[in-house]
Amino acid sequence: MVPSSTPEKSFSRDLLNVLIRAGLIVVLVLFCFEIFRPFRDLMLWSVILAITLYPLQKRLMGPLGHKEGLIATLIVLISIIILMVPIYLLGTSIADSVQNTMSTVKAGDFQIAPPPDSIAGLPLVGKRLSGIWLQASIDLPGLTQKYLPQIKDVSLTLLSKIAGVGMGFLTFIFALIIAGIFMAYGEAGSRSAVQIASRVSDPGKGAKIAELCTATIRAVALGVVGIAFIQMLLVGVGFVMKGVPGAGLLALGVLLLGILQLPATLITVPVIAFVFATEGASTATIIFAIYVFVAGLVDNVLKPLLLGRGVDVPMPVVLIGALGGMVTGGIIGLFIGPVVLAVGYQLFWQWVEDAP
C-alpha cells in the first residue's frame, strides 16, 4: 500500500522545482536586461527607423533588383549625406552664437536699455523685475557678480542640454546604420516578428498584431517625428542662411514644438518681426519672411498625407509620449516616447476589442 503522504510530498517537490526554475529564469532575464539596458534606446530607435524606411527599400527592389543589403546600404548612405549638411550648419550656428555672446560680454559692448515704466506696474513681480532690469542697464558686471552662482548653474544646465542634443544626433546616425543592417534582413525580420507575436498572443492573431504594430510605428514616426524633423530642417536652414542669432537653438525649438504638436509660428513669427525690426523691409527680408512663414506651416500639408496612413493615434497620446520620453530619455526619448506609447495604446485597445 502506498502511503497517503506520497501525493503531498510529490506535489511539494514539483512545486519546489517549478519555483526554482522560475527563479532561475527571472535571474537570467534580469541579467540580460542589465546587459542590454545601455543599448535599449539605440536599438529601439534602430527598429523604428528600419520599420519606417523598409517600404522605401521594397519600392527600390524593382529597379535595383532583389538585393536587400545593397539597397539598404544606399538608403543609409544617402540619408546620412542629406542629414549631415543641415546638422553641420545648425551645429556651427550654435557654436558661433555662444562664441559671439561670450566675446561681446568680455569686451563690455553689451548694453541693455532701461526698463519701461509699465514693467514696474506689473502685479507681484513688477517692482522686483524692474529693479533687476534697471541694475542690468546701469551695472551689468555688478549684477552678474551678484547672481553668479545662479548664472553658473543655468549655464551648466544649458551646456549639458546642448551636449545631450549633439549626442542625440550622433546616436541617430549610429541608429541609422544599425537600421540599415536590419533592413538588409527585412524579409527574415518580418517573419520573425510574426512568429514572436504569434507565440506571445495567439497563433491566429500573430500576423494581425505584427501588422498593427508596424502600421502604428510608421504612422507616428512619419506623421509626427518625421514631419517635425523636416520642419526643423526647413526653418533652420532659413535661419542659418539669414544669420539669425541663435539659429541652431531656435531650430531645435521648432523641432520640440513639432513633436509636441504646437505651431511653429510661435518661433517663426517673432523671428520674422526681429529681422524686420533690425534690418528693415527689403527684398531679402521679405523673401526670408515668406519662406520661413511657409516652412513653419508645412506640417499642415504633410500631416494629412502621412499621419492619416495606417492607424488613428490620438494627439494626447503623442503629447504624453513626447513629454514622458523627453523627461526619461532626453532628446532620444523625445523621438522614441511617442512611438512606443502609441504602439502600447493600439495593442491595449486591440486587446479590449478582442474580449469575448
mmCIF file of C-alpha atoms in Angstrom:
data_model
loop_
_atom_site.group_PDB
_atom_site.id
_atom_site.type_symbol
_atom_site.label_atom_id
_atom_site.label_comp_id
_atom_site.label_asym_id
_atom_site.label_seq_id
_atom_site.Cartn_x
_atom_site.Cartn_y
_atom_site.Cartn_z
ATOM 1 C CA MET A 1 0.000 0.000 0.000
ATOM 2 C CA VAL A 2 1.274 3.482 -0.964
ATOM 3 C CA PRO A 3 1.420 5.930 1.993
ATOM 4 C CA SER A 4 -1.116 8.760 1.922
ATOM 5 C CA SER A 5 1.620 11.346 2.316
ATOM 6 C CA THR A 6 3.235 10.436 -1.018
ATOM 7 C CA PRO A 7 0.989 12.637 -3.226
ATOM 8 C CA GLU A 8 1.575 15.590 -0.903
ATOM 9 C CA LYS A 9 5.342 15.103 -0.991
ATOM 10 C CA SER A 10 5.250 14.740 -4.768
ATOM 11 C CA PHE A 11 3.206 17.928 -5.088
ATOM 12 C CA SER A 12 5.588 19.815 -2.805
ATOM 13 C CA ARG A 13 8.584 18.558 -4.739
ATOM 14 C CA ASP A 14 7.039 19.558 -8.087
ATOM 15 C CA LEU A 15 6.094 22.986 -6.745
ATOM 16 C CA LEU A 16 9.630 23.481 -5.445
ATOM 17 C CA ASN A 17 11.061 22.526 -8.839
ATOM 18 C CA VAL A 18 8.747 24.977 -10.585
ATOM 19 C CA LEU A 19 9.683 27.790 -8.191
ATOM 20 C CA ILE A 20 13.410 27.104 -8.612
ATOM 21 C CA ARG A 21 13.107 27.103 -12.405
ATOM 22 C CA ALA A 22 11.013 30.275 -12.362
ATOM 23 C CA GLY A 23 13.536 31.946 -10.063
ATOM 24 C CA LEU A 24 16.425 30.985 -12.347
ATOM 25 C CA ILE A 25 14.530 32.336 -15.359
ATOM 26 C CA VAL A 26 13.833 35.626 -13.530
ATOM 27 C CA VAL A 27 17.521 35.962 -12.601
ATOM 28 C CA LEU A 28 18.549 35.257 -16.197
ATOM 29 C CA VAL A 29 16.062 37.813 -17.533
ATOM 30 C CA LEU A 30 17.274 40.453 -15.065
ATOM 31 C CA PHE A 31 20.900 39.839 -16.019
ATOM 32 C CA CYS A 32 20.065 40.044 -19.713
ATOM 33 C CA PHE A 33 18.151 43.274 -19.144
ATOM 34 C CA GLU A 34 21.049 44.845 -17.221
ATOM 35 C CA ILE A 35 23.440 43.960 -20.028
ATOM 36 C CA PHE A 36 21.085 45.207 -22.742
ATOM 37 C CA ARG A 37 19.924 48.384 -20.939
ATOM 38 C CA PRO A 38 22.746 50.696 -22.195
ATOM 39 C CA PHE A 39 21.773 49.819 -25.773
ATOM 40 C CA ARG A 40 17.980 49.875 -25.244
ATOM 41 C CA ASP A 41 17.253 53.312 -26.704
ATOM 42 C CA LEU A 42 19.688 52.813 -29.563
ATOM 43 C CA MET A 43 18.101 49.502 -30.557
ATOM 44 C CA LEU A 44 14.567 50.872 -30.211
ATOM 45 C CA TRP A 45 15.443 53.789 -32.442
ATOM 46 C CA SER A 46 17.087 51.423 -34.943
ATOM 47 C CA VAL A 47 13.990 49.214 -35.107
ATOM 48 C CA ILE A 48 11.735 52.265 -35.560
ATOM 49 C CA LEU A 49 13.910 53.594 -38.390
ATOM 50 C CA ALA A 50 14.124 50.178 -40.047
ATOM 51 C CA ILE A 51 10.343 49.704 -39.973
ATOM 52 C CA THR A 52 9.787 53.259 -41.233
ATOM 53 C CA LEU A 53 12.271 53.025 -44.123
ATOM 54 C CA TYR A 54 11.520 49.439 -45.187
ATOM 55 C CA PRO A 55 8.680 50.403 -47.595
ATOM 56 C CA LEU A 56 11.177 52.606 -49.460
ATOM 57 C CA GLN A 57 13.525 49.643 -49.717
ATOM 58 C CA LYS A 58 10.763 47.447 -51.158
ATOM 59 C CA ARG A 59 9.973 50.092 -53.785
ATOM 60 C CA LEU A 60 13.600 50.210 -54.862
ATOM 61 C CA MET A 61 13.836 46.425 -55.179
ATOM 62 C CA GLY A 62 12.144 46.590 -58.571
ATOM 63 C CA PRO A 63 14.504 48.982 -60.378
ATOM 64 C CA LEU A 64 17.659 47.913 -58.495
ATOM 65 C CA GLY A 65 16.983 44.188 -58.269
ATOM 66 C CA HIS A 66 16.313 41.947 -55.272
ATOM 67 C CA LYS A 67 19.433 42.920 -53.320
ATOM 68 C CA GLU A 68 18.318 43.886 -49.827
ATOM 69 C CA GLY A 69 21.832 44.530 -48.497
ATOM 70 C CA LEU A 70 22.864 46.811 -51.364
ATOM 71 C CA ILE A 71 19.632 48.829 -51.305
ATOM 72 C CA ALA A 72 19.749 49.212 -47.514
ATOM 73 C CA THR A 73 23.345 50.457 -47.736
ATOM 74 C CA LEU A 74 22.401 53.023 -50.403
ATOM 75 C CA ILE A 75 19.461 54.282 -48.316
ATOM 76 C CA VAL A 76 21.644 54.692 -45.222
ATOM 77 C CA LEU A 77 24.460 56.466 -47.076
ATOM 78 C CA ILE A 78 22.111 58.882 -48.858
ATOM 79 C CA SER A 79 20.248 59.583 -45.609
ATOM 80 C CA ILE A 80 23.473 60.349 -43.745
ATOM 81 C CA ILE A 81 24.671 62.667 -46.508
ATOM 82 C CA ILE A 82 21.340 64.512 -46.547
ATOM 83 C CA LEU A 83 21.289 64.876 -42.762
ATOM 84 C CA MET A 84 24.918 65.890 -42.211
ATOM 85 C CA VAL A 85 24.671 69.164 -44.152
ATOM 86 C CA PRO A 86 21.872 70.816 -42.129
ATOM 87 C CA ILE A 87 23.158 69.278 -38.871
ATOM 88 C CA TYR A 88 26.590 70.780 -39.570
ATOM 89 C CA LEU A 89 25.061 74.184 -40.337
ATOM 90 C CA LEU A 90 22.938 74.126 -37.182
ATOM 91 C CA GLY A 91 25.872 72.992 -35.027
ATOM 92 C CA THR A 92 28.111 75.708 -36.462
ATOM 93 C CA SER A 93 25.394 78.280 -35.807
ATOM 94 C CA ILE A 94 25.070 77.222 -32.157
ATOM 95 C CA ALA A 95 28.852 77.394 -31.658
ATOM 96 C CA ASP A 96 29.081 80.810 -33.343
ATOM 97 C CA SER A 97 26.206 82.164 -31.253
ATOM 98 C CA VAL A 98 27.851 81.070 -27.997
ATOM 99 C CA GLN A 99 31.231 82.425 -29.083
ATOM 100 C CA ASN A 100 29.815 85.788 -30.179
ATOM 101 C CA THR A 101 27.885 86.156 -26.923
ATOM 102 C CA MET A 102 30.986 85.434 -24.849
ATOM 103 C CA SER A 103 33.102 87.846 -26.911
ATOM 104 C CA THR A 104 30.506 90.614 -26.561
ATOM 105 C CA VAL A 105 30.238 90.170 -22.794
ATOM 106 C CA LYS A 106 34.033 90.085 -22.323
ATOM 107 C CA ALA A 107 34.508 93.213 -24.442
ATOM 108 C CA GLY A 108 31.903 95.115 -22.432
ATOM 109 C CA ASP A 109 29.981 96.143 -25.555
ATOM 110 C CA PHE A 110 26.769 94.523 -24.406
ATOM 111 C CA GLN A 111 24.304 97.247 -23.413
ATOM 112 C CA ILE A 112 20.793 96.818 -22.030
ATOM 113 C CA ALA A 113 18.181 99.546 -22.386
ATOM 114 C CA PRO A 114 16.441 100.776 -19.198
ATOM 115 C CA PRO A 115 13.095 99.137 -18.431
ATOM 116 C CA PRO A 116 9.897 100.878 -19.486
ATOM 117 C CA ASP A 117 7.680 102.320 -16.760
ATOM 118 C CA SER A 118 4.954 99.751 -17.470
ATOM 119 C CA ILE A 119 7.158 96.940 -16.127
ATOM 120 C CA ALA A 120 7.031 98.302 -12.573
ATOM 121 C CA GLY A 121 3.233 98.261 -12.699
ATOM 122 C CA LEU A 122 3.014 94.503 -13.204
ATOM 123 C CA PRO A 123 1.407 92.688 -10.269
ATOM 124 C CA LEU A 124 3.538 90.733 -7.783
ATOM 125 C CA VAL A 125 6.841 90.726 -9.719
ATOM 126 C CA GLY A 126 6.752 94.156 -11.380
ATOM 127 C CA LYS A 127 8.912 96.143 -8.925
ATOM 128 C CA ARG A 128 11.486 93.385 -8.446
ATOM 129 C CA LEU A 129 11.761 92.754 -12.197
ATOM 130 C CA SER A 130 12.057 96.478 -12.911
ATOM 131 C CA GLY A 131 14.796 96.844 -10.273
ATOM 132 C CA ILE A 132 16.852 93.952 -11.681
ATOM 133 C CA TRP A 133 16.392 95.241 -15.221
ATOM 134 C CA LEU A 134 17.456 98.750 -14.172
ATOM 135 C CA GLN A 135 20.562 97.466 -12.428
ATOM 136 C CA ALA A 136 21.437 95.403 -15.520
ATOM 137 C CA SER A 137 21.235 98.550 -17.681
ATOM 138 C CA ILE A 138 23.433 100.522 -15.269
ATOM 139 C CA ASP A 139 25.852 98.000 -13.758
ATOM 140 C CA LEU A 140 25.732 94.679 -15.629
ATOM 141 C CA PRO A 141 29.057 93.353 -14.206
ATOM 142 C CA GLY A 142 27.856 94.037 -10.656
ATOM 143 C CA LEU A 143 24.539 92.271 -11.301
ATOM 144 C CA THR A 144 26.379 89.346 -12.869
ATOM 145 C CA GLN A 145 28.650 89.062 -9.837
ATOM 146 C CA LYS A 146 25.620 89.154 -7.523
ATOM 147 C CA TYR A 147 23.820 86.311 -9.270
ATOM 148 C CA LEU A 148 26.955 84.407 -10.332
ATOM 149 C CA PRO A 149 26.007 81.047 -8.687
ATOM 150 C CA GLN A 150 22.555 81.043 -10.337
ATOM 151 C CA ILE A 151 24.034 82.051 -13.695
ATOM 152 C CA LYS A 152 26.639 79.309 -13.393
ATOM 153 C CA ASP A 153 24.001 76.656 -12.660
ATOM 154 C CA VAL A 154 21.818 77.798 -15.571
ATOM 155 C CA SER A 155 24.828 77.894 -17.922
ATOM 156 C CA LEU A 156 25.935 74.390 -16.943
ATOM 157 C CA THR A 157 22.409 73.094 -17.396
ATOM 158 C CA LEU A 158 22.143 74.738 -20.822
ATOM 159 C CA LEU A 159 25.508 73.373 -21.918
ATOM 160 C CA SER A 160 24.553 69.881 -20.765
ATOM 161 C CA LYS A 161 21.313 70.099 -22.750
ATOM 162 C CA ILE A 162 23.203 71.226 -25.852
ATOM 163 C CA ALA A 163 25.684 68.381 -25.370
ATOM 164 C CA GLY A 164 22.741 65.995 -24.991
ATOM 165 C CA VAL A 165 21.311 67.223 -28.272
ATOM 166 C CA GLY A 166 24.642 66.649 -30.001
ATOM 167 C CA MET A 167 24.870 63.160 -28.542
ATOM 168 C CA GLY A 168 21.301 62.545 -29.678
ATOM 169 C CA PHE A 169 22.177 63.399 -33.273
ATOM 170 C CA LEU A 170 25.265 61.172 -33.088
ATOM 171 C CA THR A 171 23.143 58.353 -31.694
ATOM 172 C CA PHE A 172 20.695 58.919 -34.529
ATOM 173 C CA ILE A 173 23.477 58.346 -37.073
ATOM 174 C CA PHE A 174 24.503 55.101 -35.350
ATOM 175 C CA ALA A 175 20.852 54.027 -35.152
ATOM 176 C CA LEU A 176 20.503 54.694 -38.869
ATOM 177 C CA ILE A 177 23.469 52.445 -39.608
ATOM 178 C CA ILE A 178 22.060 49.647 -37.424
ATOM 179 C CA ALA A 179 18.665 50.142 -39.085
ATOM 180 C CA GLY A 180 20.373 49.515 -42.418
ATOM 181 C CA ILE A 181 21.626 46.182 -41.086
ATOM 182 C CA PHE A 182 18.087 45.301 -40.001
ATOM 183 C CA MET A 183 16.715 46.259 -43.419
ATOM 184 C CA ALA A 184 19.302 44.052 -45.107
ATOM 185 C CA TYR A 185 17.452 41.125 -43.478
ATOM 186 C CA GLY A 186 13.999 42.669 -43.867
ATOM 187 C CA GLU A 187 12.041 39.628 -45.005
ATOM 188 C CA ALA A 188 13.562 37.372 -42.350
ATOM 189 C CA GLY A 189 12.900 40.042 -39.721
ATOM 190 C CA SER A 190 9.280 40.323 -40.803
ATOM 191 C CA ARG A 191 8.774 36.573 -40.455
ATOM 192 C CA SER A 192 10.448 36.628 -37.045
ATOM 193 C CA ALA A 193 8.154 39.434 -35.872
ATOM 194 C CA VAL A 194 5.090 37.406 -36.860
ATOM 195 C CA GLN A 195 6.457 34.320 -35.093
ATOM 196 C CA ILE A 196 7.146 36.263 -31.891
ATOM 197 C CA ALA A 197 3.696 37.908 -31.940
ATOM 198 C CA SER A 198 2.065 34.521 -32.543
ATOM 199 C CA ARG A 199 3.981 32.944 -29.674
ATOM 200 C CA VAL A 200 3.184 35.757 -27.234
ATOM 201 C CA SER A 201 -0.508 36.113 -28.082
ATOM 202 C CA ASP A 202 -2.251 33.580 -30.298
ATOM 203 C CA PRO A 203 -1.134 31.770 -33.466
ATOM 204 C CA GLY A 204 -4.169 33.073 -35.350
ATOM 205 C CA LYS A 205 -3.577 36.705 -34.330
ATOM 206 C CA GLY A 206 0.192 36.954 -34.681
ATOM 207 C CA ALA A 207 0.170 38.401 -38.187
ATOM 208 C CA LYS A 208 -2.559 40.899 -37.283
ATOM 209 C CA ILE A 209 -0.715 42.131 -34.185
ATOM 210 C CA ALA A 210 2.576 42.455 -36.073
ATOM 211 C CA GLU A 211 0.817 44.412 -38.817
ATOM 212 C CA LEU A 212 -0.838 46.683 -36.240
ATOM 213 C CA CYS A 213 2.497 47.451 -34.538
ATOM 214 C CA THR A 214 4.181 48.109 -37.870
ATOM 215 C CA ALA A 215 1.420 50.451 -39.048
ATOM 216 C CA THR A 216 1.460 52.347 -35.745
ATOM 217 C CA ILE A 217 5.227 52.824 -35.795
ATOM 218 C CA ARG A 218 5.181 54.093 -39.373
ATOM 219 C CA ALA A 219 2.210 56.390 -38.803
ATOM 220 C CA VAL A 220 3.695 58.075 -35.729
ATOM 221 C CA ALA A 221 7.293 58.104 -36.960
ATOM 222 C CA LEU A 222 6.340 59.686 -40.279
ATOM 223 C CA GLY A 223 3.344 61.735 -39.207
ATOM 224 C CA VAL A 224 4.766 63.243 -36.006
ATOM 225 C CA VAL A 225 8.510 62.842 -35.631
ATOM 226 C CA GLY A 226 9.299 62.885 -39.346
ATOM 227 C CA ILE A 227 7.240 65.999 -40.057
ATOM 228 C CA ALA A 228 8.751 67.806 -37.057
ATOM 229 C CA PHE A 229 12.255 66.920 -38.267
ATOM 230 C CA ILE A 230 11.536 68.086 -41.816
ATOM 231 C CA GLN A 231 10.063 71.312 -40.473
ATOM 232 C CA MET A 232 13.123 71.880 -38.288
ATOM 233 C CA LEU A 233 15.443 71.432 -41.261
ATOM 234 C CA LEU A 234 13.469 73.799 -43.494
ATOM 235 C CA VAL A 235 13.124 76.530 -40.888
ATOM 236 C CA GLY A 236 16.653 76.033 -39.542
ATOM 237 C CA VAL A 237 18.271 76.388 -42.954
ATOM 238 C CA GLY A 238 16.390 79.681 -43.438
ATOM 239 C CA PHE A 239 17.582 80.939 -40.034
ATOM 240 C CA VAL A 240 21.185 79.954 -40.737
ATOM 241 C CA MET A 241 21.272 81.456 -44.229
ATOM 242 C CA LYS A 242 19.873 84.724 -42.871
ATOM 243 C CA GLY A 243 22.295 84.777 -39.966
ATOM 244 C CA VAL A 244 19.662 84.900 -37.228
ATOM 245 C CA PRO A 245 21.320 84.888 -33.771
ATOM 246 C CA GLY A 246 20.951 81.509 -32.095
ATOM 247 C CA ALA A 247 19.628 79.899 -35.285
ATOM 248 C CA GLY A 248 20.524 76.389 -34.130
ATOM 249 C CA LEU A 249 18.742 76.713 -30.795
ATOM 250 C CA LEU A 250 15.693 78.235 -32.477
ATOM 251 C CA ALA A 251 15.600 75.342 -34.955
ATOM 252 C CA LEU A 252 15.702 72.853 -32.074
ATOM 253 C CA GLY A 253 12.813 74.774 -30.556
ATOM 254 C CA VAL A 254 10.875 74.250 -33.789
ATOM 255 C CA LEU A 255 11.605 70.510 -33.548
ATOM 256 C CA LEU A 256 10.340 70.412 -29.978
ATOM 257 C CA LEU A 257 7.156 72.299 -30.869
ATOM 258 C CA GLY A 258 6.532 69.979 -33.807
ATOM 259 C CA ILE A 259 6.773 66.838 -31.703
ATOM 260 C CA LEU A 260 4.583 68.402 -29.020
ATOM 261 C CA GLN A 261 2.015 69.239 -31.737
ATOM 262 C CA LEU A 262 2.322 73.005 -31.200
ATOM 263 C CA PRO A 263 2.520 75.502 -34.102
ATOM 264 C CA ALA A 264 5.989 76.501 -35.251
ATOM 265 C CA THR A 265 4.700 80.056 -35.736
ATOM 266 C CA LEU A 266 5.351 80.547 -32.014
ATOM 267 C CA ILE A 267 9.017 80.839 -33.050
ATOM 268 C CA THR A 268 8.921 81.867 -36.723
ATOM 269 C CA VAL A 269 6.678 84.924 -36.311
ATOM 270 C CA PRO A 270 8.816 86.554 -33.543
ATOM 271 C CA VAL A 271 11.964 85.848 -35.584
ATOM 272 C CA ILE A 272 10.409 87.500 -38.654
ATOM 273 C CA ALA A 273 9.448 90.512 -36.533
ATOM 274 C CA PHE A 274 13.010 90.666 -35.157
ATOM 275 C CA VAL A 275 14.524 90.599 -38.648
ATOM 276 C CA PHE A 276 12.230 93.376 -39.867
ATOM 277 C CA ALA A 277 12.965 95.447 -36.755
ATOM 278 C CA THR A 278 16.748 95.143 -37.116
ATOM 279 C CA GLU A 279 17.194 95.148 -40.902
ATOM 280 C CA GLY A 280 14.079 96.897 -42.159
ATOM 281 C CA ALA A 281 11.915 95.971 -45.135
ATOM 282 C CA SER A 282 13.932 94.908 -48.161
ATOM 283 C CA THR A 283 13.768 92.274 -50.856
ATOM 284 C CA ALA A 284 15.934 89.875 -48.851
ATOM 285 C CA THR A 285 13.935 90.256 -45.626
ATOM 286 C CA ILE A 286 10.613 89.885 -47.453
ATOM 287 C CA ILE A 287 11.797 86.694 -49.182
ATOM 288 C CA PHE A 288 13.104 85.405 -45.847
ATOM 289 C CA ALA A 289 9.801 86.191 -44.119
ATOM 290 C CA ILE A 290 7.727 84.437 -46.792
ATOM 291 C CA TYR A 291 9.982 81.358 -46.819
ATOM 292 C CA VAL A 292 10.156 80.972 -43.031
ATOM 293 C CA PHE A 293 6.427 81.564 -42.590
ATOM 294 C CA VAL A 294 5.544 78.953 -45.231
ATOM 295 C CA ALA A 295 8.107 76.496 -43.801
ATOM 296 C CA GLY A 296 6.511 76.937 -40.396
ATOM 297 C CA LEU A 297 3.145 75.882 -41.841
ATOM 298 C CA VAL A 298 4.388 72.909 -43.863
ATOM 299 C CA ASP A 299 3.120 70.496 -41.202
ATOM 300 C CA ASN A 300 -0.461 71.414 -42.102
ATOM 301 C CA VAL A 301 0.149 69.999 -45.581
ATOM 302 C CA LEU A 302 2.207 66.945 -44.597
ATOM 303 C CA LYS A 303 0.105 65.735 -41.663
ATOM 304 C CA PRO A 304 -2.958 64.755 -43.745
ATOM 305 C CA LEU A 305 -0.654 62.916 -46.152
ATOM 306 C CA LEU A 306 1.420 60.993 -43.605
ATOM 307 C CA LEU A 307 -0.345 60.831 -40.252
ATOM 308 C CA GLY A 308 -3.589 59.523 -41.689
ATOM 309 C CA ARG A 309 -1.946 56.405 -43.066
ATOM 310 C CA GLY A 310 -2.175 53.214 -41.073
ATOM 311 C CA VAL A 311 -3.845 53.948 -37.737
ATOM 312 C CA ASP A 312 -5.528 56.732 -35.848
ATOM 313 C CA VAL A 313 -3.456 57.761 -32.827
ATOM 314 C CA PRO A 314 -4.959 60.463 -30.576
ATOM 315 C CA MET A 315 -2.800 63.543 -30.190
ATOM 316 C CA PRO A 316 -2.850 63.384 -26.350
ATOM 317 C CA VAL A 317 -1.115 60.006 -26.582
ATOM 318 C CA VAL A 318 1.580 61.519 -28.785
ATOM 319 C CA LEU A 319 1.938 64.524 -26.484
ATOM 320 C CA ILE A 320 2.252 62.420 -23.319
ATOM 321 C CA GLY A 321 4.731 60.126 -25.072
ATOM 322 C CA ALA A 322 6.870 63.079 -26.179
ATOM 323 C CA LEU A 323 6.886 64.737 -22.756
ATOM 324 C CA GLY A 324 7.459 61.498 -20.862
ATOM 325 C CA GLY A 325 10.138 60.368 -23.278
ATOM 326 C CA MET A 326 11.941 63.713 -23.025
ATOM 327 C CA VAL A 327 11.899 63.560 -19.202
ATOM 328 C CA THR A 328 13.159 59.971 -19.030
ATOM 329 C CA GLY A 329 15.443 59.796 -22.068
ATOM 330 C CA GLY A 330 16.289 63.340 -23.151
ATOM 331 C CA ILE A 331 16.409 64.124 -26.857
ATOM 332 C CA ILE A 332 16.362 60.404 -27.741
ATOM 333 C CA GLY A 333 13.290 59.796 -25.632
ATOM 334 C CA LEU A 334 11.619 62.746 -27.325
ATOM 335 C CA PHE A 335 11.622 60.706 -30.539
ATOM 336 C CA ILE A 336 11.082 57.232 -29.098
ATOM 337 C CA GLY A 337 8.433 58.114 -26.496
ATOM 338 C CA PRO A 338 5.524 58.908 -28.856
ATOM 339 C CA VAL A 339 6.162 55.809 -30.967
ATOM 340 C CA VAL A 340 6.402 53.380 -28.056
ATOM 341 C CA LEU A 341 3.378 54.824 -26.249
ATOM 342 C CA ALA A 342 1.324 54.775 -29.456
ATOM 343 C CA VAL A 343 2.159 51.093 -30.003
ATOM 344 C CA GLY A 344 1.169 50.296 -26.424
ATOM 345 C CA TYR A 345 -2.054 52.263 -26.834
ATOM 346 C CA GLN A 346 -3.031 50.394 -30.002
ATOM 347 C CA LEU A 347 -2.201 46.989 -28.508
ATOM 348 C CA PHE A 348 -4.228 47.767 -25.398
ATOM 349 C CA TRP A 349 -7.330 48.688 -27.390
ATOM 350 C CA GLN A 350 -6.829 45.706 -29.659
ATOM 351 C CA TRP A 351 -6.883 43.510 -26.558
ATOM 352 C CA VAL A 352 -10.001 45.285 -25.248
ATOM 353 C CA GLU A 353 -11.885 44.902 -28.530
ATOM 354 C CA ASP A 354 -10.969 41.204 -28.852
ATOM 355 C CA ALA A 355 -12.553 40.346 -25.494
ATOM 356 C CA PRO A 356 -15.179 37.568 -25.761
#
